[in-house]
């Protein structure tokens, strides 16, 4: 048992609902205990079809609860006492059905009754088929729970038990625990949502070719890691990159600028701080050829290009504008002048200017930035993207807090 972990002596209700990911709940239960938590597992009836209560009893050393009307259990610690006992409720895996119950405020089984009665922090790790995840009913239920400050962890995308490939697979136990830690460690961004765009976009020419740029995504991913460490709920919308998703981050992978705009708009309502680190292609081929273009003169000279939507400008203009909107400016000359113009033209609160001439910055591990606000410009020393991201997130969380306290931007 780790005496110094953030979970030491914490009393955790681990809700387990009926999905194939139940087997991963065993690892979560064991890891919570190893980190010093006192864990009581509460199972839905459906969950007992996947894993027996005895397994969780052996892992936690505590009685497993699964019935609201069990006289023996109620004679012990009744469900209201259990709700008062908990420092945290984590439901993992959390099925679409349970999400619906929790959003409606049902108290039809022990888990939903505890969720309703407890006033401790609550978190859930969704696990379901990709179509169930995408269903507007599920998304509406999740939105309701987010508005009640439920910490959502995941889901991941990938191969699902049903054979589908897509978003809906429960996050790995290590990611769930990392996300809980960042939330419960109560950093300056705890309870707030940060959305970051990162990487390039790919604008298809034909099935084989596309327009893109040199962005690797490293800057945006470093910012996402820093935001998680400060306790934020982090939504990372990235074009195609070759980077692992940082622990505790909800990653939304897109390809084109238009995909990115759609992904951003779909969850902008919940966002407090938006950071546009992505190198979004400003242009795209007017038409995408259905077959690989042959190297005829006309094909090569007739690649008509049209303008892509400006994602961050639309964020800034949105009725759901986040309290703080921060952009990046990739320039090769007159850096501050051009960056300041973008700050004004795009309606941003800050812009981070970087000189990308001579192949620097893109895909590099180091960077050098100027932090440009409406009132002044701060010249920051060269540093690693990780270190600059950490300082930048500290700086922006202070600015966000000022706005919240002054009420200027609520
Ligand atoms: O990803 P790395 O390899 O780590 O490199 C980091 C970086 C150089 C990509 C990063 O530091 C950076 O400068 N990102 C912004 C690149 C860019 O597109 O700059 P811009 O000046 O063209 O765009 C200005 C702002 O508008 C940016 O916030 C950009 O995300 C946003 N934008 C631009 C065009 C568009 N269609 N939609 C947008 O949202």
Coordinates of C-alpha atoms and ligand atoms in Angstrom, one line a residue:
X1 CA 0.0 0.0 0.0
X2 CA 1.4 3.4 -0.9
X3 CA 1.3 5.7 2.0
X4 CA 2.0 8.8 0.0
X5 CA -0.4 8.4 -2.9
X6 CA -3.1 10.8 -3.5
X7 CA -5.6 8.0 -2.8
X8 CA -4.3 7.1 0.6
X9 CA -7.2 6.6 3.1
X10 CA -9.7 7.8 0.4
X11 CA -13.0 6.0 0.5
X12 CA -14.0 5.0 -3.0
X13 CA -17.3 3.5 -4.3
X14 CA -16.4 1.6 -7.5
X15 CA -19.6 1.1 -9.5
X16 CA -19.4 -1.7 -12.0
X17 CA -22.0 -2.1 -14.7
X18 CA -22.8 -4.8 -17.2
X19 CA -20.3 -4.7 -20.0
X20 CA -17.5 -6.9 -21.2
X21 CA -15.0 -4.3 -19.8
X22 CA -16.0 -5.6 -16.3
X23 CA -12.9 -7.7 -16.3
X24 CA -10.8 -4.5 -16.4
X25 CA -12.7 -3.2 -13.3
X26 CA -10.9 -6.0 -11.4
X27 CA -7.6 -4.3 -12.2
X28 CA -9.0 -0.9 -11.2
X29 CA -10.2 -2.3 -7.9
X30 CA -6.8 -3.8 -7.2
X31 CA -4.9 -0.7 -8.2
X32 CA -7.1 1.6 -6.1
X33 CA -6.4 -0.6 -3.1
X34 CA -2.6 -0.6 -3.9
X35 CA -2.7 3.2 -3.9
X36 CA -4.2 3.1 -0.3
X37 CA -7.9 3.6 -1.0
X38 CA -10.7 1.8 0.9
X39 CA -12.8 0.4 -1.9
X40 CA -16.5 -0.7 -1.8
X41 CA -17.6 -2.2 -5.1
X42 CA -21.3 -1.7 -6.1
X43 CA -22.4 -3.9 -9.0
X44 CA -25.5 -3.7 -11.2
X45 CA -27.3 -7.0 -11.7
X46 CA -26.1 -7.1 -15.3
X47 CA -22.5 -6.8 -14.1
X48 CA -22.8 -9.9 -12.0
X49 CA -23.3 -11.9 -15.2
X50 CA -19.8 -10.9 -16.2
X51 CA -17.8 -11.1 -13.0
X52 CA -18.9 -12.6 -9.6
X53 CA -19.2 -10.4 -6.5
X54 CA -16.8 -12.8 -4.8
X55 CA -14.0 -11.7 -7.2
X56 CA -14.3 -8.1 -6.1
X57 CA -14.7 -9.1 -2.4
X58 CA -11.4 -11.0 -2.7
X59 CA -9.8 -8.0 -4.4
X60 CA -11.0 -5.3 -2.0
X61 CA -11.6 -7.1 1.3
X62 CA -14.9 -5.4 1.6
X63 CA -18.5 -6.7 1.2
X64 CA -19.7 -6.2 -2.4
X65 CA -23.1 -4.5 -2.7
X66 CA -25.5 -5.1 -5.5
X67 CA -29.0 -4.7 -4.1
X68 CA -30.9 -1.7 -3.0
X69 CA -33.3 -3.8 -0.9
X70 CA -31.0 -6.2 0.8
X71 CA -32.1 -6.3 4.4
X72 CA -28.8 -7.7 5.6
X73 CA -26.8 -5.0 3.9
X74 CA -29.2 -2.2 4.8
X75 CA -28.9 -3.4 8.4
X76 CA -25.2 -2.8 8.1
X77 CA -24.3 0.3 6.3
X78 CA -27.5 1.4 4.5
X79 CA -27.3 3.0 1.1
X80 CA -27.6 6.5 2.6
X81 CA -24.7 5.9 5.0
X82 CA -22.7 4.4 2.1
X83 CA -23.4 7.6 0.1
X84 CA -22.2 9.7 3.0
X85 CA -19.1 7.4 3.5
X86 CA -17.7 7.9 0.0
X87 CA -15.0 10.5 -0.9
X88 CA -15.4 9.5 -4.6
X89 CA -17.7 7.5 -6.8
X90 CA -16.2 6.0 -10.0
X91 CA -18.3 4.0 -12.4
X92 CA -16.1 1.9 -14.6
X93 CA -17.2 0.4 -17.0
X94 CA -20.3 2.6 -17.4
X95 CA -22.8 1.4 -19.9
X96 CA -25.1 3.6 -22.0
X97 CA -28.0 2.3 -19.9
X98 CA -26.4 3.4 -16.6
X99 CA -25.5 6.8 -18.1
X100 CA -29.2 7.2 -19.0
X101 CA -30.3 6.2 -15.5
X102 CA -27.7 8.6 -13.9
X103 CA -28.7 11.5 -16.2
X104 CA -32.4 11.0 -15.4
X105 CA -31.7 10.9 -11.7
X106 CA -33.2 7.4 -11.3
X107 CA -32.9 5.5 -8.0
X108 CA -34.0 2.2 -9.3
X109 CA -31.0 0.3 -8.2
X110 CA -28.3 0.7 -5.6
X111 CA -25.7 2.4 -7.8
X112 CA -28.1 5.0 -9.2
X113 CA -29.5 5.6 -5.7
X114 CA -26.0 6.2 -4.3
X115 CA -25.1 8.5 -7.3
X116 CA -28.2 10.5 -6.4
X117 CA -27.6 10.6 -2.7
X118 CA -23.9 11.3 -2.6
X119 CA -22.4 14.8 -2.9
X120 CA -18.8 13.6 -3.4
X121 CA -16.8 14.0 -6.7
X122 CA -18.1 11.6 -9.3
X123 CA -16.4 10.1 -12.4
X124 CA -17.4 7.6 -15.0
X125 CA -15.6 5.7 -17.7
X126 CA -18.0 5.0 -20.6
X127 CA -17.9 1.6 -22.3
X128 CA -20.2 0.8 -25.2
X129 CA -20.5 0.0 -28.9
X130 CA -19.5 2.9 -31.1
X131 CA -23.0 3.4 -32.5
X132 CA -24.5 3.6 -29.0
X133 CA -21.8 6.1 -28.1
X134 CA -22.6 8.3 -31.1
X135 CA -26.3 8.1 -30.5
X136 CA -27.7 11.6 -29.8
X137 CA -29.6 10.2 -26.8
X138 CA -26.3 9.0 -25.2
X139 CA -24.5 12.2 -26.1
X140 CA -27.4 14.2 -24.6
X141 CA -27.2 12.2 -21.4
X142 CA -23.4 12.7 -21.2
X143 CA -23.9 16.4 -21.7
X144 CA -26.3 16.5 -18.8
X145 CA -23.8 14.7 -16.5
X146 CA -20.9 17.0 -17.7
X147 CA -23.0 20.0 -16.8
X148 CA -23.3 18.5 -13.3
X149 CA -19.5 18.4 -13.2
X150 CA -19.1 14.6 -13.7
X151 CA -15.6 13.7 -14.7
X152 CA -15.7 11.8 -18.0
X153 CA -12.8 9.6 -18.6
X154 CA -12.5 8.4 -22.2
X155 CA -13.7 6.4 -24.0
X156 CA -10.9 5.2 -26.3
X157 CA -11.3 4.3 -29.9
X158 CA -10.2 0.9 -31.3
X159 CA -11.3 -2.6 -31.7
X160 CA -14.4 -3.4 -29.7
X161 CA -15.7 -6.7 -28.3
X162 CA -18.5 -6.7 -30.8
X163 CA -16.0 -6.6 -33.6
X164 CA -16.6 -2.9 -34.5
X165 CA -13.7 -0.4 -34.6
X166 CA -14.5 3.0 -33.2
X167 CA -15.0 5.3 -30.2
X168 CA -16.6 3.7 -27.2
X169 CA -14.0 1.3 -25.7
X170 CA -13.4 1.9 -22.0
X171 CA -10.1 3.6 -21.3
X172 CA -7.3 1.5 -19.9
X173 CA -7.2 1.4 -16.0
X174 CA -3.9 3.3 -16.0
X175 CA -5.5 6.2 -17.9
X176 CA -8.6 6.1 -15.7
X177 CA -6.4 6.4 -12.5
X178 CA -4.2 9.1 -14.0
X179 CA -7.3 11.2 -14.9
X180 CA -8.8 10.7 -11.4
X181 CA -5.5 11.8 -9.9
X182 CA -5.4 15.0 -12.0
X183 CA -9.0 15.8 -11.0
X184 CA -8.7 15.0 -7.3
X185 CA -5.3 16.7 -6.9
X186 CA -7.3 19.9 -7.4
X187 CA -4.9 21.8 -9.6
X188 CA -5.8 25.4 -10.6
X189 CA -7.8 24.0 -13.6
X190 CA -9.7 21.4 -11.6
X191 CA -13.3 21.3 -12.8
X192 CA -12.5 23.3 -15.9
X193 CA -12.4 22.0 -19.5
X194 CA -9.5 22.9 -21.9
X195 CA -9.8 22.1 -25.6
X196 CA -6.6 22.1 -27.7
X197 CA -6.2 21.7 -31.5
X198 CA -2.9 20.1 -32.6
X199 CA -1.0 18.8 -35.5
X200 CA -1.6 19.3 -39.3
X201 CA -4.7 18.7 -41.3
X202 CA -4.7 16.5 -44.5
X203 CA -6.6 18.0 -47.4
X204 CA -7.2 15.2 -50.0
X205 CA -6.3 15.7 -53.7
X206 CA -7.2 12.2 -54.8
X207 CA -7.2 8.8 -53.0
X208 CA -3.5 8.8 -52.9
X209 CA -2.4 12.4 -52.4
X210 CA -3.2 15.3 -50.0
X211 CA -2.1 18.8 -49.0
X212 CA -0.5 19.1 -45.6
X213 CA 2.2 20.9 -43.6
X214 CA 5.2 20.2 -41.3
X215 CA 3.4 20.2 -38.0
X216 CA 4.1 17.1 -35.8
X217 CA 1.6 17.9 -33.1
X218 CA 4.3 18.0 -30.4
X219 CA 3.5 21.5 -29.2
X220 CA -0.3 20.8 -28.8
X221 CA 0.3 17.4 -27.1
X222 CA 2.7 19.0 -24.7
X223 CA 0.1 21.6 -23.8
X224 CA -2.5 18.8 -23.3
X225 CA -0.1 17.0 -20.8
X226 CA 0.4 20.3 -19.0
X227 CA -3.3 21.0 -18.8
X228 CA -4.0 17.5 -17.3
X229 CA -1.3 18.1 -14.7
X230 CA -3.2 21.3 -13.7
X231 CA -6.4 19.3 -13.1
X232 CA -8.3 20.2 -16.3
X233 CA -10.6 18.0 -18.3
X234 CA -8.7 18.0 -21.6
X235 CA -10.2 17.6 -25.1
X236 CA -7.4 17.2 -27.7
X237 CA -8.6 17.5 -31.3
X238 CA -5.7 16.6 -33.6
X239 CA -5.0 16.0 -37.2
X240 CA -3.0 12.9 -38.2
X241 CA 0.1 12.7 -36.0
X242 CA 2.5 10.0 -34.8
X243 CA 2.2 10.6 -31.1
X244 CA 0.6 8.6 -28.2
X245 CA -2.4 10.1 -26.5
X246 CA -1.3 11.7 -23.2
X247 CA -2.8 10.0 -20.1
X248 CA -6.1 11.4 -18.9
X249 CA -6.7 13.2 -22.2
X250 CA -9.8 12.7 -24.4
X251 CA -8.4 12.5 -27.9
X252 CA -10.5 13.2 -30.9
X253 CA -8.7 12.3 -34.2
X254 CA -9.6 14.2 -37.3
X255 CA -8.2 14.5 -40.9
X256 CA -9.3 17.7 -42.6
X257 CA -9.9 21.3 -41.5
X258 CA -13.6 20.8 -41.9
X259 CA -13.5 17.6 -39.7
X260 CA -11.6 19.6 -37.1
X261 CA -14.2 22.4 -37.1
X262 CA -17.1 19.9 -36.6
X263 CA -15.3 18.2 -33.8
X264 CA -14.6 21.5 -32.1
X265 CA -18.1 22.8 -32.5
X266 CA -19.7 19.5 -31.2
X267 CA -18.3 20.0 -27.6
X268 CA -17.5 23.8 -27.5
X269 CA -20.3 24.5 -25.0
X270 CA -18.4 22.7 -22.3
X271 CA -15.1 24.4 -23.0
X272 CA -13.6 27.1 -20.6
X273 CA -10.2 27.6 -22.4
X274 CA -9.5 27.0 -26.1
X275 CA -6.0 26.8 -27.5
X276 CA -5.4 26.5 -31.2
X277 CA -2.0 25.0 -31.7
X278 CA -2.9 23.1 -34.8
X279 CA -1.4 24.0 -38.2
X280 CA -4.8 24.0 -40.0
X281 CA -4.5 24.0 -43.8
X282 CA -6.0 27.3 -45.0
X283 CA -6.8 25.9 -48.4
X284 CA -8.0 22.6 -49.9
X285 CA -8.5 21.3 -53.4
X286 CA -11.9 22.4 -54.7
X287 CA -12.7 18.9 -55.8
X288 CA -11.3 15.6 -54.6
X289 CA -10.6 13.2 -57.5
X290 CA -12.2 9.8 -57.1
X291 CA -9.3 8.1 -58.9
X292 CA -5.6 8.8 -58.7
X293 CA -4.8 11.7 -61.0
X294 CA -2.7 10.9 -64.0
X295 CA 0.3 13.2 -64.6
X296 CA -1.2 15.0 -67.5
X297 CA -0.4 18.7 -67.9
X298 CA -4.0 19.8 -67.4
X299 CA -4.3 17.8 -64.1
X300 CA -1.1 19.2 -62.8
X301 CA -1.9 22.8 -63.7
X302 CA -5.6 22.7 -62.9
X303 CA -5.5 21.9 -59.2
X304 CA -8.1 24.5 -58.2
X305 CA -7.8 25.5 -54.5
X306 CA -10.5 27.0 -52.2
X307 CA -10.4 28.4 -48.7
X308 CA -10.9 26.2 -45.6
X309 CA -12.9 27.4 -42.6
X310 CA -10.9 29.3 -40.0
X311 CA -11.5 27.1 -37.0
X312 CA -10.3 29.4 -34.2
X313 CA -12.0 32.4 -35.7
X314 CA -15.3 30.6 -35.6
X315 CA -14.6 29.6 -32.0
X316 CA -14.0 33.2 -31.2
X317 CA -17.2 34.3 -32.9
X318 CA -19.3 31.5 -31.5
X319 CA -22.2 32.1 -29.1
X320 CA -20.6 29.4 -27.0
X321 CA -17.2 31.2 -27.0
X322 CA -15.0 29.9 -24.2
X323 CA -13.8 32.3 -21.5
X324 CA -10.3 32.4 -23.0
X325 CA -9.4 31.8 -26.7
X326 CA -5.7 31.5 -27.4
X327 CA -4.1 31.1 -30.8
X328 CA -0.6 30.4 -32.3
X329 CA 0.9 32.3 -35.1
X330 CA 3.5 30.6 -37.3
X331 CA 5.4 33.3 -39.0
X332 CA 8.7 33.7 -41.0
X333 CA 9.1 37.5 -40.9
X334 CA 7.8 40.5 -39.0
X335 CA 6.8 38.0 -36.4
X336 CA 5.1 40.2 -33.8
X337 CA 3.4 42.4 -36.4
X338 CA 1.8 39.6 -38.2
X339 CA 0.9 37.8 -35.0
X340 CA -0.7 41.0 -33.5
X341 CA -2.8 41.3 -36.7
X342 CA -4.0 37.7 -36.3
X343 CA -4.8 38.4 -32.6
X344 CA -7.1 41.3 -33.7
X345 CA -8.5 39.8 -36.9
X346 CA -9.4 36.4 -35.4
X347 CA -10.8 38.0 -32.2
X348 CA -8.4 36.2 -29.8
X349 CA -7.4 36.9 -26.2
X350 CA -3.8 35.9 -26.6
X351 CA -1.6 34.7 -29.5
X352 CA 1.6 32.8 -29.2
X353 CA 4.0 33.9 -32.0
X354 CA 6.8 31.5 -33.2
X355 CA 9.3 32.0 -36.0
X356 CA 9.1 28.9 -38.1
X357 CA 11.6 30.1 -40.8
X358 CA 14.6 27.9 -41.7
X359 CA 12.8 24.7 -40.7
X360 CA 12.8 25.5 -37.0
X361 CA 10.0 24.7 -34.5
X362 CA 8.0 22.3 -36.7
X363 CA 8.6 18.8 -35.3
X364 CA 11.4 20.1 -33.0
X365 CA 11.5 19.3 -29.3
X366 CA 12.4 22.9 -28.5
X367 CA 10.7 26.2 -29.3
X368 CA 10.9 29.9 -28.7
X369 CA 7.7 32.0 -28.4
X370 CA 6.4 35.5 -27.8
X371 CA 3.2 35.7 -25.8
X372 CA 1.2 38.5 -27.4
X373 CA -1.8 40.1 -25.7
X374 CA -3.8 43.2 -26.5
X375 CA -1.7 45.2 -24.1
X376 CA 1.8 43.9 -24.5
X377 CA 4.2 41.3 -25.8
X378 CA 6.3 39.0 -23.6
X379 CA 9.5 37.6 -25.1
X380 CA 10.1 34.1 -23.6
X381 CA 13.5 32.4 -23.6
X382 CA 14.1 29.3 -25.8
X383 CA 13.1 26.0 -24.1
X384 CA 11.7 22.6 -24.6
X385 CA 8.1 22.4 -25.8
X386 CA 7.3 20.5 -22.6
X387 CA 8.7 23.3 -20.3
X388 CA 7.1 26.1 -22.4
X389 CA 3.8 24.3 -22.3
X390 CA 4.0 24.0 -18.5
X391 CA 4.7 27.7 -18.1
X392 CA 2.1 28.6 -20.7
X393 CA -0.6 26.6 -19.0
X394 CA 0.3 28.2 -15.6
X395 CA 0.1 31.6 -17.2
X396 CA -3.2 31.0 -18.9
X397 CA -4.8 29.4 -15.8
X398 CA -3.9 32.6 -13.9
X399 CA -5.5 34.7 -16.7
X400 CA -8.6 32.4 -16.7
X401 CA -8.9 32.7 -12.9
X402 CA -8.7 36.6 -13.1
X403 CA -11.5 36.6 -15.6
X404 CA -13.6 34.3 -13.5
X405 CA -13.0 36.4 -10.3
X406 CA -13.5 39.7 -12.1
X407 CA -16.5 38.4 -13.9
X408 CA -15.2 40.0 -17.0
X409 CA -15.8 37.1 -19.3
X410 CA -18.4 34.8 -17.7
Ligands
LIG1 O1 3.2 20.7 -34.1 P1 4.6 21.0 -34.0 O2 5.5 20.3 -34.9 O3 5.1 21.0 -32.5 O4 4.8 22.6 -34.4 C1 4.2 23.6 -33.6 C2 3.5 24.6 -34.5 C3 4.6 25.4 -35.2 C4 2.6 24.0 -35.4 C5 2.8 25.6 -33.5 O5 3.7 26.2 -32.6 C6 2.1 26.7 -34.3 O6 2.6 27.7 -34.6 N1 0.8 26.4 -34.6 C7 0.0 27.3 -35.4 C8 0.3 27.0 -36.8 C9 -0.6 27.8 -37.7 O7 -1.4 27.4 -38.5 O8 -0.4 29.2 -37.5 P2 -1.2 30.3 -38.4 O9 -0.6 31.5 -38.2 O10 -1.4 29.8 -39.8 O11 -2.7 30.2 -37.7 C10 -3.0 31.1 -36.7 C11 -4.0 30.5 -35.8 O12 -5.2 30.2 -36.5 C12 -3.6 29.2 -35.2 O13 -4.0 29.2 -33.8 C13 -4.3 28.2 -36.0 O14 -4.5 27.0 -35.2 C14 -5.6 28.9 -36.3 N2 -6.1 28.5 -37.6 C15 -5.5 28.7 -38.8 C16 -6.1 28.4 -40.0 C17 -7.4 27.8 -40.0 N3 -8.0 27.5 -41.1 N4 -8.0 27.5 -38.8 C18 -7.4 27.8 -37.6 O15 -7.9 27.6 -36.5

